[in-house]
């Protein structure tokens, strides 16, 4: 076919790719744009079948369009997208994406086709599709009539339709009746006025379960700017709601824990302190986020935190020990603490968690026990005329040894005892200091003329005496109190 002269200038100057085909799909004429854009000449195309230059995977669509137009079964223009063989700048064969629009001239039995190079747009589209396909949230495009045009694998799986062809689905397959009414009555008006809608929607699973999602919808607009379809992104809210439930349960547990539990950022600002903790530090009922770590520690403890505790946290992630916490009234509370350094998903430190137990009661009890032991000293038993027995129990420190020595000397003087038996069976901690204290008591007894016998001597005591190189000459030792008393009552 020859283009009429009055149309030839337009045909040749058109920036789009124009061509004339017969009803069999054979190329009869092309315009110069084919050479400008694809480096193809009339010699390359004229006289050949158009489908010969189309990638095999896209050939059916092109041949179907030509066949329908030639048979007269399609009275409207037919469009198809295909990869068309072209030449690169270096002369090598390549493919470009072309969008064809073709129309039949029945009287002339010809087909007029116009094509536009959409390679860059197609690359962008496929890149986005790859991104959408890999996304973990639902991404969908739905026509205004409700037909699903695209639904990514994550969306299909969320709806219980993994592996199905998304284009076989429609809005009623994914949304319930109430949600569809809401779409018409609330969502579309919002889209028309603001261009975007955000809210929660319930997605229908094939099992019948309603899946809560956080959804964002926008219009997908055509070339003329008119809305053609809905684009939507939906995030499954079930994991978040389960996590919130677990957090509420954890917070309830922490709120009712009798020990202080706190969470602070790396700058020392508190994010959370449980009620027991706020009561402990004298700030019951106040907002814990108004406080910092410096409000609860004196300068000495802050320095210790910077120089000792924090370096250990960075290295090991955990520190355990005792500290003194400052109360609102300025007093200090002894606490036993476990401090943990928390890290984010990248492994970077982001918070500090503390569990602290008030040691005030146990410290008072410990002090009372020490006072009781010191007051007790050791019971001095008058076994027989001139014989005293001192059963020692517990730990023997300098203060207690001095008290025992005073009591023993007083008893020896008052009873004119000639023998004193020191029973070590109940002494649990045996070290150099303990042995030295025992020898001091023995020496003091000898000064008043009383012979000191030692019973309950264990291997550990014997070893300690040897290691200290103490003079044990003349010292009578026995394995049991009974043996020592028998010796004393016999008079040696």
Tab-separated table of C-alpha atoms in Angstrom:
chain	number	residue	atom	x	y	z
A	1	UNK	CA	0.000	0.000	0.000
A	2	UNK	CA	1.119	3.526	-0.750
A	3	UNK	CA	0.213	6.245	1.771
A	4	UNK	CA	-1.637	9.075	-0.044
A	5	UNK	CA	0.498	12.136	-0.622
A	6	UNK	CA	-1.704	14.339	1.573
A	7	UNK	CA	-1.090	11.979	4.514
A	8	UNK	CA	2.470	11.025	3.701
A	9	UNK	CA	4.064	14.020	5.414
A	10	UNK	CA	2.180	13.290	8.635
A	11	UNK	CA	3.054	9.595	8.344
A	12	UNK	CA	6.752	10.308	7.927
A	13	UNK	CA	7.019	12.982	10.625
A	14	UNK	CA	5.141	11.121	13.352
A	15	UNK	CA	7.329	10.419	16.411
A	16	UNK	CA	5.396	7.194	16.953
A	17	UNK	CA	6.120	3.969	15.100
A	18	UNK	CA	3.560	3.702	12.271
A	19	UNK	CA	3.109	0.750	9.953
A	20	UNK	CA	0.622	-0.741	7.502
A	21	UNK	CA	-0.160	-4.493	7.513
A	22	UNK	CA	-2.297	-6.717	5.336
A	23	UNK	CA	-4.873	-8.990	6.934
A	24	UNK	CA	-2.288	-11.748	7.213
A	25	UNK	CA	-0.049	-9.552	9.338
A	26	UNK	CA	2.542	-8.848	6.642
A	27	UNK	CA	4.294	-5.466	6.837
A	28	UNK	CA	3.567	-3.296	3.791
A	29	UNK	CA	4.965	0.064	4.875
A	30	UNK	CA	6.713	1.739	7.823
A	31	UNK	CA	7.574	5.316	8.716
A	32	UNK	CA	11.100	6.656	9.462
A	33	UNK	CA	10.500	6.522	13.241
A	34	UNK	CA	11.312	2.801	13.099
A	35	UNK	CA	14.820	3.690	12.016
A	36	UNK	CA	15.199	6.532	14.517
A	37	UNK	CA	14.081	4.531	17.550
A	38	UNK	CA	14.820	0.904	16.735
A	39	UNK	CA	17.459	1.252	13.980
A	40	UNK	CA	15.254	-0.839	11.678
A	41	UNK	CA	14.845	0.001	7.966
A	42	UNK	CA	12.166	-0.773	5.411
A	43	UNK	CA	14.414	-3.543	4.106
A	44	UNK	CA	14.318	-5.154	7.570
A	45	UNK	CA	10.540	-5.109	7.913
A	46	UNK	CA	8.606	-4.581	4.678
A	47	UNK	CA	7.505	-7.886	3.192
A	48	UNK	CA	8.005	-9.823	6.455
A	49	UNK	CA	5.408	-11.025	8.940
A	50	UNK	CA	5.195	-8.652	11.901
A	51	UNK	CA	5.093	-11.591	14.317
A	52	UNK	CA	8.523	-12.750	13.107
A	53	UNK	CA	10.066	-9.791	14.927
A	54	UNK	CA	8.171	-10.313	18.181
A	55	UNK	CA	9.557	-12.375	21.050
A	56	UNK	CA	8.098	-15.863	21.089
A	57	UNK	CA	6.549	-15.428	24.544
A	58	UNK	CA	4.553	-12.385	23.318
A	59	UNK	CA	3.744	-13.622	19.817
A	60	UNK	CA	0.313	-15.108	20.561
A	61	UNK	CA	-1.130	-11.754	21.644
A	62	UNK	CA	0.063	-10.029	18.458
A	63	UNK	CA	-1.094	-12.799	16.122
A	64	UNK	CA	-4.451	-12.959	17.920
A	65	UNK	CA	-5.021	-9.230	17.456
A	66	UNK	CA	-4.177	-9.384	13.743
A	67	UNK	CA	-6.324	-12.481	13.280
A	68	UNK	CA	-9.359	-10.902	14.961
A	69	UNK	CA	-9.013	-7.704	12.983
A	70	UNK	CA	-8.585	-9.560	9.693
A	71	UNK	CA	-11.556	-11.832	10.358
A	72	UNK	CA	-13.738	-8.883	11.259
A	73	UNK	CA	-14.521	-10.331	14.706
A	74	UNK	CA	-13.225	-7.170	16.347
A	75	UNK	CA	-14.625	-3.874	15.147
A	76	UNK	CA	-12.649	-1.886	17.740
A	77	UNK	CA	-8.964	-1.152	17.835
A	78	UNK	CA	-6.890	-3.907	19.423
A	79	UNK	CA	-3.998	-3.273	21.779
A	80	UNK	CA	-1.161	-5.524	22.805
A	81	UNK	CA	2.217	-5.245	24.495
A	82	UNK	CA	5.220	-7.140	23.190
A	83	UNK	CA	8.993	-7.337	23.074
A	84	UNK	CA	10.066	-6.360	19.559
A	85	UNK	CA	13.412	-7.218	18.021
A	86	UNK	CA	15.560	-4.148	17.349
A	87	UNK	CA	19.197	-3.131	16.980
A	88	UNK	CA	21.286	-1.637	19.751
A	89	UNK	CA	23.734	1.217	19.140
A	90	UNK	CA	26.533	-1.292	18.658
A	91	UNK	CA	24.517	-3.091	15.991
A	92	UNK	CA	23.741	-6.131	18.122
A	93	UNK	CA	20.222	-7.517	18.254
A	94	UNK	CA	18.140	-6.524	21.248
A	95	UNK	CA	14.491	-6.302	22.267
A	96	UNK	CA	12.420	-3.238	23.055
A	97	UNK	CA	9.000	-3.170	24.653
A	98	UNK	CA	6.406	-1.772	22.216
A	99	UNK	CA	2.782	-0.930	22.995
A	100	UNK	CA	0.724	-1.507	19.815
A	101	UNK	CA	-2.694	-0.143	18.925
A	102	UNK	CA	-4.098	-1.511	15.643
A	103	UNK	CA	-7.298	-0.895	13.649
A	104	UNK	CA	-8.688	-2.584	10.499
A	105	UNK	CA	-9.671	-0.795	7.272
A	106	UNK	CA	-12.150	-3.348	5.977
A	107	UNK	CA	-12.630	-1.875	2.515
A	108	UNK	CA	-8.900	-1.827	1.800
A	109	UNK	CA	-8.323	-5.058	3.771
A	110	UNK	CA	-5.530	-3.333	5.592
A	111	UNK	CA	-4.519	-2.839	9.190
A	112	UNK	CA	-3.093	0.431	10.455
A	113	UNK	CA	-0.906	0.061	13.551
A	114	UNK	CA	0.781	2.593	15.775
A	115	UNK	CA	3.409	1.555	18.320
A	116	UNK	CA	5.219	3.393	21.070
A	117	UNK	CA	8.480	2.394	22.718
A	118	UNK	CA	7.598	1.798	26.383
A	119	UNK	CA	10.762	-0.053	27.367
A	120	UNK	CA	11.670	2.297	30.206
A	121	UNK	CA	8.124	2.314	31.531
A	122	UNK	CA	7.977	-1.475	31.328
A	123	UNK	CA	11.271	-1.834	33.160
A	124	UNK	CA	9.925	0.459	35.870
A	125	UNK	CA	6.681	-1.511	35.996
A	126	UNK	CA	8.435	-4.879	36.287
A	127	UNK	CA	10.759	-3.481	38.958
A	128	UNK	CA	7.770	-2.375	40.983
A	129	UNK	CA	6.077	-5.729	40.424
A	130	UNK	CA	9.191	-7.520	41.671
A	131	UNK	CA	9.161	-5.291	44.730
A	132	UNK	CA	5.438	-5.864	45.284
A	133	UNK	CA	5.820	-9.622	44.808
A	134	UNK	CA	8.549	-9.728	47.462
A	135	UNK	CA	6.658	-7.525	49.944
A	136	UNK	CA	5.502	-9.140	53.187
A	137	UNK	CA	2.269	-7.112	53.288
A	138	UNK	CA	-0.756	-7.330	51.024
A	139	UNK	CA	-0.541	-5.145	47.903
A	140	UNK	CA	-3.444	-5.135	45.446
A	141	UNK	CA	-4.870	-3.287	42.462
A	142	UNK	CA	-8.622	-3.614	41.915
A	143	UNK	CA	-10.741	-2.158	39.132
A	144	UNK	CA	-13.617	0.170	39.968
A	145	UNK	CA	-16.003	-2.645	39.137
A	146	UNK	CA	-14.374	-4.837	41.804
A	147	UNK	CA	-12.230	-7.138	39.650
A	148	UNK	CA	-8.809	-7.933	41.089
A	149	UNK	CA	-6.136	-6.864	38.596
A	150	UNK	CA	-3.162	-7.673	40.827
A	151	UNK	CA	-2.654	-9.286	44.233
A	152	UNK	CA	0.829	-10.132	45.461
A	153	UNK	CA	1.749	-13.552	46.943
A	154	UNK	CA	1.639	-12.203	50.507
A	155	UNK	CA	-1.915	-10.995	49.919
A	156	UNK	CA	-2.997	-14.322	48.458
A	157	UNK	CA	-1.515	-16.170	51.423
A	158	UNK	CA	-3.144	-13.789	53.903
A	159	UNK	CA	-6.535	-14.529	52.330
A	160	UNK	CA	-5.859	-18.281	52.302
A	161	UNK	CA	-5.591	-18.349	48.507
A	162	UNK	CA	-1.895	-19.047	47.971
A	163	UNK	CA	-1.187	-20.200	44.427
A	164	UNK	CA	-4.490	-18.985	42.955
A	165	UNK	CA	-4.711	-16.694	39.944
A	166	UNK	CA	-5.511	-13.314	41.509
A	167	UNK	CA	-7.293	-12.102	38.362
A	168	UNK	CA	-9.962	-14.762	38.983
A	169	UNK	CA	-10.946	-12.964	42.194
A	170	UNK	CA	-13.238	-10.025	42.876
A	171	UNK	CA	-13.930	-7.753	45.825
A	172	UNK	CA	-16.648	-10.051	47.315
A	173	UNK	CA	-14.011	-12.796	47.583
A	174	UNK	CA	-11.903	-10.605	49.863
A	175	UNK	CA	-14.298	-8.263	51.675
A	176	UNK	CA	-17.535	-8.991	53.537
A	177	UNK	CA	-20.845	-7.308	52.853
A	178	UNK	CA	-20.417	-4.687	55.572
A	179	UNK	CA	-16.929	-3.771	54.364
A	180	UNK	CA	-18.201	-3.409	50.782
A	181	UNK	CA	-20.947	-1.060	51.969
A	182	UNK	CA	-18.336	0.915	53.867
A	183	UNK	CA	-16.209	1.065	50.717
A	184	UNK	CA	-19.025	2.760	48.825
A	185	UNK	CA	-20.320	4.952	51.631
A	186	UNK	CA	-17.094	6.051	53.329
A	187	UNK	CA	-13.928	5.089	51.497
A	188	UNK	CA	-14.647	6.209	47.926
A	189	UNK	CA	-15.970	9.663	48.994
A	190	UNK	CA	-12.803	10.114	51.069
A	191	UNK	CA	-10.666	9.069	48.102
A	192	UNK	CA	-12.479	11.534	45.859
A	193	UNK	CA	-12.002	14.410	48.299
A	194	UNK	CA	-8.514	13.710	49.660
A	195	UNK	CA	-6.958	11.205	47.251
A	196	UNK	CA	-6.116	8.734	50.039
A	197	UNK	CA	-7.886	6.709	52.741
A	198	UNK	CA	-6.408	5.061	55.820
A	199	UNK	CA	-8.200	2.860	58.284
A	200	UNK	CA	-8.847	-0.667	59.457
A	201	UNK	CA	-10.636	-3.251	57.331
A	202	UNK	CA	-11.472	-6.912	57.844
A	203	UNK	CA	-10.204	-9.263	55.150
A	204	UNK	CA	-12.090	-12.521	54.581
A	205	UNK	CA	-10.018	-15.701	54.848
A	206	UNK	CA	-11.189	-18.780	52.956
A	207	UNK	CA	-11.767	-20.405	56.359
A	208	UNK	CA	-14.318	-17.715	57.182
A	209	UNK	CA	-12.036	-15.935	59.648
A	210	UNK	CA	-12.074	-12.139	59.569
A	211	UNK	CA	-8.517	-10.828	59.514
A	212	UNK	CA	-8.067	-7.265	60.851
A	213	UNK	CA	-5.770	-5.158	58.675
A	214	UNK	CA	-4.423	-1.616	58.659
A	215	UNK	CA	-5.254	-0.517	55.119
A	216	UNK	CA	-4.230	2.373	52.887
A	217	UNK	CA	-6.101	2.995	49.612
A	218	UNK	CA	-5.302	5.389	46.763
A	219	UNK	CA	-6.650	5.937	43.275
A	220	UNK	CA	-4.704	4.488	40.362
A	221	UNK	CA	-5.251	7.056	37.630
A	222	UNK	CA	-5.130	6.727	33.865
A	223	UNK	CA	-3.281	8.890	31.351
A	224	UNK	CA	-6.067	11.467	31.455
A	225	UNK	CA	-5.917	11.671	35.254
A	226	UNK	CA	-9.244	9.969	35.868
A	227	UNK	CA	-9.388	7.214	38.532
A	228	UNK	CA	-9.343	3.769	36.964
A	229	UNK	CA	-8.609	1.410	39.865
A	230	UNK	CA	-7.922	1.141	43.591
A	231	UNK	CA	-4.395	0.603	44.836
A	232	UNK	CA	-4.244	-0.829	48.342
A	233	UNK	CA	-1.705	-1.887	50.953
A	234	UNK	CA	-2.921	-3.922	53.937
A	235	UNK	CA	-0.923	-4.961	57.013
A	236	UNK	CA	-2.060	-7.922	59.096
A	237	UNK	CA	-2.843	-6.554	62.564
A	238	UNK	CA	-3.032	-9.919	64.337
A	239	UNK	CA	0.692	-10.094	65.285
A	240	UNK	CA	0.573	-6.528	66.609
A	241	UNK	CA	-2.564	-7.214	68.623
A	242	UNK	CA	-1.095	-10.422	70.036
A	243	UNK	CA	2.064	-8.507	70.960
A	244	UNK	CA	-0.011	-5.788	72.641
A	245	UNK	CA	-1.880	-8.445	74.601
A	246	UNK	CA	1.419	-9.970	75.737
A	247	UNK	CA	2.722	-6.504	76.648
A	248	UNK	CA	-0.381	-5.781	78.718
A	249	UNK	CA	0.019	-9.114	80.503
A	250	UNK	CA	3.714	-8.432	81.103
A	251	UNK	CA	2.998	-4.920	82.374
A	252	UNK	CA	0.348	-6.272	84.731
A	253	UNK	CA	2.882	-8.791	86.034
A	254	UNK	CA	5.555	-6.116	86.495
A	255	UNK	CA	3.075	-3.695	88.057
A	256	UNK	CA	2.329	-6.295	90.731
A	257	UNK	CA	5.931	-7.368	91.340
A	258	UNK	CA	7.108	-6.430	94.870
A	259	UNK	CA	10.645	-5.649	93.670
A	260	UNK	CA	11.669	-2.504	91.807
A	261	UNK	CA	11.590	-3.047	88.040
A	262	UNK	CA	12.692	-0.231	85.734
A	263	UNK	CA	13.538	0.498	82.125
A	264	UNK	CA	15.595	3.509	81.077
A	265	UNK	CA	17.168	4.798	77.889
A	266	UNK	CA	20.920	5.110	77.469
A	267	UNK	CA	20.822	8.735	78.658
A	268	UNK	CA	19.403	7.627	81.996
A	269	UNK	CA	15.808	8.807	81.466
A	270	UNK	CA	13.301	6.365	82.901
A	271	UNK	CA	10.782	4.871	80.501
A	272	UNK	CA	9.105	2.736	83.154
A	273	UNK	CA	9.249	2.080	86.906
A	274	UNK	CA	6.679	-0.238	88.452
A	275	UNK	CA	4.503	0.978	91.367
A	276	UNK	CA	6.516	-1.007	93.943
A	277	UNK	CA	9.669	0.694	92.692
A	278	UNK	CA	8.133	4.164	92.888
A	279	UNK	CA	7.001	3.424	96.445
A	280	UNK	CA	10.452	2.133	97.375
A	281	UNK	CA	12.147	5.377	96.315
A	282	UNK	CA	9.459	7.539	97.940
A	283	UNK	CA	7.756	8.785	94.767
A	284	UNK	CA	4.555	6.719	94.861
A	285	UNK	CA	1.903	7.908	92.405
A	286	UNK	CA	4.253	10.134	90.409
A	287	UNK	CA	5.115	9.810	86.720
A	288	UNK	CA	8.314	7.712	86.460
A	289	UNK	CA	9.221	9.273	83.107
A	290	UNK	CA	9.827	12.565	84.925
A	291	UNK	CA	12.869	11.059	86.662
A	292	UNK	CA	16.388	10.075	85.669
A	293	UNK	CA	18.847	7.609	87.176
A	294	UNK	CA	20.716	10.550	88.719
A	295	UNK	CA	17.613	11.292	90.823
A	296	UNK	CA	17.948	7.895	92.544
A	297	UNK	CA	21.715	7.615	93.015
A	298	UNK	CA	24.136	9.781	94.956
A	299	UNK	CA	27.351	11.074	93.388
A	300	UNK	CA	29.388	8.130	94.679
A	301	UNK	CA	27.011	5.567	93.163
A	302	UNK	CA	26.823	7.522	89.894
A	303	UNK	CA	30.622	7.490	89.647
A	304	UNK	CA	30.632	3.761	90.361
A	305	UNK	CA	28.019	3.256	87.646
A	306	UNK	CA	30.102	5.145	85.075
A	307	UNK	CA	33.466	3.638	85.967
A	308	UNK	CA	32.557	0.077	86.970
A	309	UNK	CA	29.028	-1.037	86.136
A	310	UNK	CA	28.519	0.418	82.640
A	311	UNK	CA	31.825	-0.945	81.241
A	312	UNK	CA	30.823	-4.414	82.482
A	313	UNK	CA	27.395	-4.001	80.882
A	314	UNK	CA	28.955	-3.102	77.532
A	315	UNK	CA	31.315	-6.080	77.703
A	316	UNK	CA	29.028	-8.746	79.177
A	317	UNK	CA	25.501	-7.355	78.918
A	318	UNK	CA	24.798	-8.104	82.601
A	319	UNK	CA	25.850	-6.876	86.052
A	320	UNK	CA	24.731	-8.127	89.461
A	321	UNK	CA	25.613	-6.716	92.855
A	322	UNK	CA	24.575	-4.385	95.656
A	323	UNK	CA	23.953	-0.648	95.447
A	324	UNK	CA	22.479	2.102	97.580
A	325	UNK	CA	19.385	3.825	96.191
A	326	UNK	CA	18.461	7.332	97.315
A	327	UNK	CA	14.907	7.942	98.492
A	328	UNK	CA	12.896	11.118	98.132
A	329	UNK	CA	13.658	12.067	101.769
A	330	UNK	CA	17.422	11.778	101.209
A	331	UNK	CA	17.835	8.454	103.006
A	332	UNK	CA	19.475	5.508	101.277
A	333	UNK	CA	18.255	1.949	100.781
A	334	UNK	CA	20.585	-1.021	100.305
A	335	UNK	CA	19.490	-3.025	97.253
A	336	UNK	CA	20.502	-6.199	95.476
A	337	UNK	CA	20.347	-5.486	91.739
A	338	UNK	CA	20.526	-7.255	88.411
A	339	UNK	CA	21.127	-4.845	85.516
A	340	UNK	CA	20.770	-5.880	81.868
A	341	UNK	CA	21.786	-4.025	78.720
A	342	UNK	CA	19.072	-4.420	76.084
A	343	UNK	CA	19.841	-4.319	72.368
A	344	UNK	CA	17.738	-3.653	69.268
A	345	UNK	CA	17.312	-5.918	66.236
A	346	UNK	CA	20.658	-4.682	64.840
A	347	UNK	CA	22.463	-5.546	68.059
A	348	UNK	CA	22.897	-1.909	69.103
A	349	UNK	CA	22.382	-1.030	72.815
A	350	UNK	CA	19.118	0.860	73.291
A	351	UNK	CA	17.925	0.482	76.893
A	352	UNK	CA	18.864	-0.597	80.423
A	353	UNK	CA	16.629	-2.850	82.529
A	354	UNK	CA	16.992	-3.100	86.311
A	355	UNK	CA	15.502	-5.442	88.904
A	356	UNK	CA	16.270	-4.284	92.451
A	357	UNK	CA	15.316	-5.891	95.766
A	358	UNK	CA	15.215	-3.921	99.010
A	359	UNK	CA	17.817	-5.380	101.385
A	360	UNK	CA	16.871	-3.179	104.340
A	361	UNK	CA	15.109	-5.964	106.258
A	362	UNK	CA	17.811	-8.551	105.584
A	363	UNK	CA	20.540	-6.044	106.506
A	364	UNK	CA	18.752	-5.299	109.797
A	365	UNK	CA	18.404	-9.021	110.469
A	366	UNK	CA	22.068	-9.575	109.664
A	367	UNK	CA	23.079	-6.792	112.043
A	368	UNK	CA	20.823	-8.225	114.754
A	369	UNK	CA	22.354	-11.658	114.315
A	370	UNK	CA	25.841	-10.214	114.576
A	371	UNK	CA	24.857	-8.409	117.753
A	372	UNK	CA	23.289	-11.584	119.149
A	373	UNK	CA	26.365	-13.644	118.345
A	374	UNK	CA	28.609	-10.987	119.824
A	375	UNK	CA	26.438	-10.839	122.944
A	376	UNK	CA	26.386	-14.601	123.161
A	377	UNK	CA	30.156	-14.924	122.886
A	378	UNK	CA	30.352	-18.583	123.878
A	379	UNK	CA	28.532	-20.419	126.674
A	380	UNK	CA	30.943	-21.329	129.475
A	381	UNK	CA	29.897	-24.579	131.099
A	382	UNK	CA	31.114	-25.706	134.502
A	383	UNK	CA	31.533	-29.436	133.876
A	384	UNK	CA	33.173	-30.420	137.169
A	385	UNK	CA	35.188	-28.892	139.932
A	386	UNK	CA	38.016	-27.003	138.273
A	387	UNK	CA	36.892	-27.927	134.732
A	388	UNK	CA	35.220	-25.504	132.270
A	389	UNK	CA	33.992	-26.207	128.730
A	390	UNK	CA	33.538	-23.627	125.924
A	391	UNK	CA	31.675	-25.028	122.870
A	392	UNK	CA	32.388	-22.549	120.042
A	393	UNK	CA	29.778	-22.206	117.267
A	394	UNK	CA	29.810	-20.195	114.053
A	395	UNK	CA	32.443	-17.773	112.845
A	396	UNK	CA	35.106	-16.522	115.237
A	397	UNK	CA	36.152	-12.961	114.383
A	398	UNK	CA	38.311	-10.490	116.298
A	399	UNK	CA	35.433	-8.885	118.231
A	400	UNK	CA	33.892	-12.192	119.253
A	401	UNK	CA	37.307	-13.687	120.178
A	402	UNK	CA	37.986	-10.727	122.476
A	403	UNK	CA	34.608	-11.169	124.178
A	404	UNK	CA	35.174	-14.939	124.614
A	405	UNK	CA	38.634	-14.232	126.053
A	406	UNK	CA	37.180	-11.781	128.588
A	407	UNK	CA	34.415	-14.197	129.587
A	408	UNK	CA	36.843	-17.113	129.900
A	409	UNK	CA	39.334	-15.193	132.028
A	410	UNK	CA	36.533	-13.985	134.286
A	411	UNK	CA	35.177	-17.533	134.658
A	412	UNK	CA	38.619	-19.009	135.349
A	413	UNK	CA	39.257	-16.403	138.008
A	414	UNK	CA	35.849	-16.810	139.623
A	415	UNK	CA	35.822	-20.630	139.632
A	416	UNK	CA	39.572	-21.112	140.101
A	417	UNK	CA	39.392	-23.594	137.239
A	418	UNK	CA	42.513	-25.539	136.385
A	419	UNK	CA	41.326	-26.814	132.998
A	420	UNK	CA	39.399	-25.149	130.155
A	421	UNK	CA	38.198	-27.183	127.179
A	422	UNK	CA	37.668	-25.254	123.893
A	423	UNK	CA	35.439	-27.334	121.603
A	424	UNK	CA	35.783	-26.398	117.909
A	425	UNK	CA	33.239	-28.895	116.559
A	426	UNK	CA	30.742	-26.105	115.719
A	427	UNK	CA	33.265	-23.767	114.094
A	428	UNK	CA	32.374	-23.930	110.368
A	429	UNK	CA	34.756	-21.382	108.898
A	430	UNK	CA	38.388	-22.257	109.521
A	431	UNK	CA	40.999	-19.787	108.316
A	432	UNK	CA	44.223	-18.278	109.565
A	433	UNK	CA	42.489	-15.513	111.505
A	434	UNK	CA	40.225	-18.011	113.313
A	435	UNK	CA	43.184	-20.192	114.393
A	436	UNK	CA	45.119	-17.154	115.632
A	437	UNK	CA	42.113	-16.046	117.724
A	438	UNK	CA	41.896	-19.550	119.271
A	439	UNK	CA	45.596	-19.485	120.212
A	440	UNK	CA	45.107	-16.065	121.803
A	441	UNK	CA	42.313	-17.485	124.009
A	442	UNK	CA	44.539	-20.468	124.968
A	443	UNK	CA	47.437	-18.169	125.843
A	444	UNK	CA	45.180	-15.989	127.996
A	445	UNK	CA	43.927	-19.044	129.926
A	446	UNK	CA	47.494	-20.188	130.614
A	447	UNK	CA	48.346	-16.788	132.086
A	448	UNK	CA	45.790	-17.490	134.825
A	449	UNK	CA	47.190	-20.960	135.452
A	450	UNK	CA	44.524	-22.928	133.590
A	451	UNK	CA	45.476	-25.620	131.128
A	452	UNK	CA	43.651	-25.267	127.813
A	453	UNK	CA	42.485	-28.373	125.961
A	454	UNK	CA	41.213	-28.197	122.372
A	455	UNK	CA	38.608	-30.682	121.065
A	456	UNK	CA	36.852	-31.120	117.734
A	457	UNK	CA	40.102	-30.618	115.838
A	458	UNK	CA	39.422	-31.349	112.181
A	459	UNK	CA	41.977	-31.969	109.418
A	460	UNK	CA	41.335	-28.410	108.227
A	461	UNK	CA	42.235	-26.994	111.651
A	462	UNK	CA	45.387	-29.099	111.818
A	463	UNK	CA	46.411	-27.979	108.343
A	464	UNK	CA	45.830	-24.318	109.225
A	465	UNK	CA	48.023	-24.612	112.360
A	466	UNK	CA	50.862	-26.102	110.315
A	467	UNK	CA	50.564	-23.520	107.539
A	468	UNK	CA	50.648	-20.663	110.053
A	469	UNK	CA	53.727	-22.191	111.712
A	470	UNK	CA	52.176	-21.702	115.172
A	471	UNK	CA	53.885	-23.163	118.226
A	472	UNK	CA	51.614	-26.067	119.216
A	473	UNK	CA	54.054	-27.608	121.713
A	474	UNK	CA	52.317	-28.480	124.949
A	475	UNK	CA	48.898	-28.085	123.295
A	476	UNK	CA	46.572	-30.986	124.064
A	477	UNK	CA	44.178	-31.658	121.191
A	478	UNK	CA	41.358	-34.185	120.947
A	479	UNK	CA	39.050	-35.256	118.151
A	480	UNK	CA	35.894	-35.073	120.327
A	481	UNK	CA	34.678	-33.136	123.348
A	482	UNK	CA	34.061	-36.415	125.191
A	483	UNK	CA	37.735	-37.405	124.925
A	484	UNK	CA	38.875	-33.994	126.151
A	485	UNK	CA	36.550	-34.069	129.180
A	486	UNK	CA	37.618	-37.603	130.062
A	487	UNK	CA	41.238	-36.426	129.995
A	488	UNK	CA	40.434	-33.391	132.142
A	489	UNK	CA	38.473	-35.373	134.731
A	490	UNK	CA	41.309	-37.884	135.092
A	491	UNK	CA	43.523	-34.977	135.896
A	492	UNK	CA	45.593	-35.258	132.723
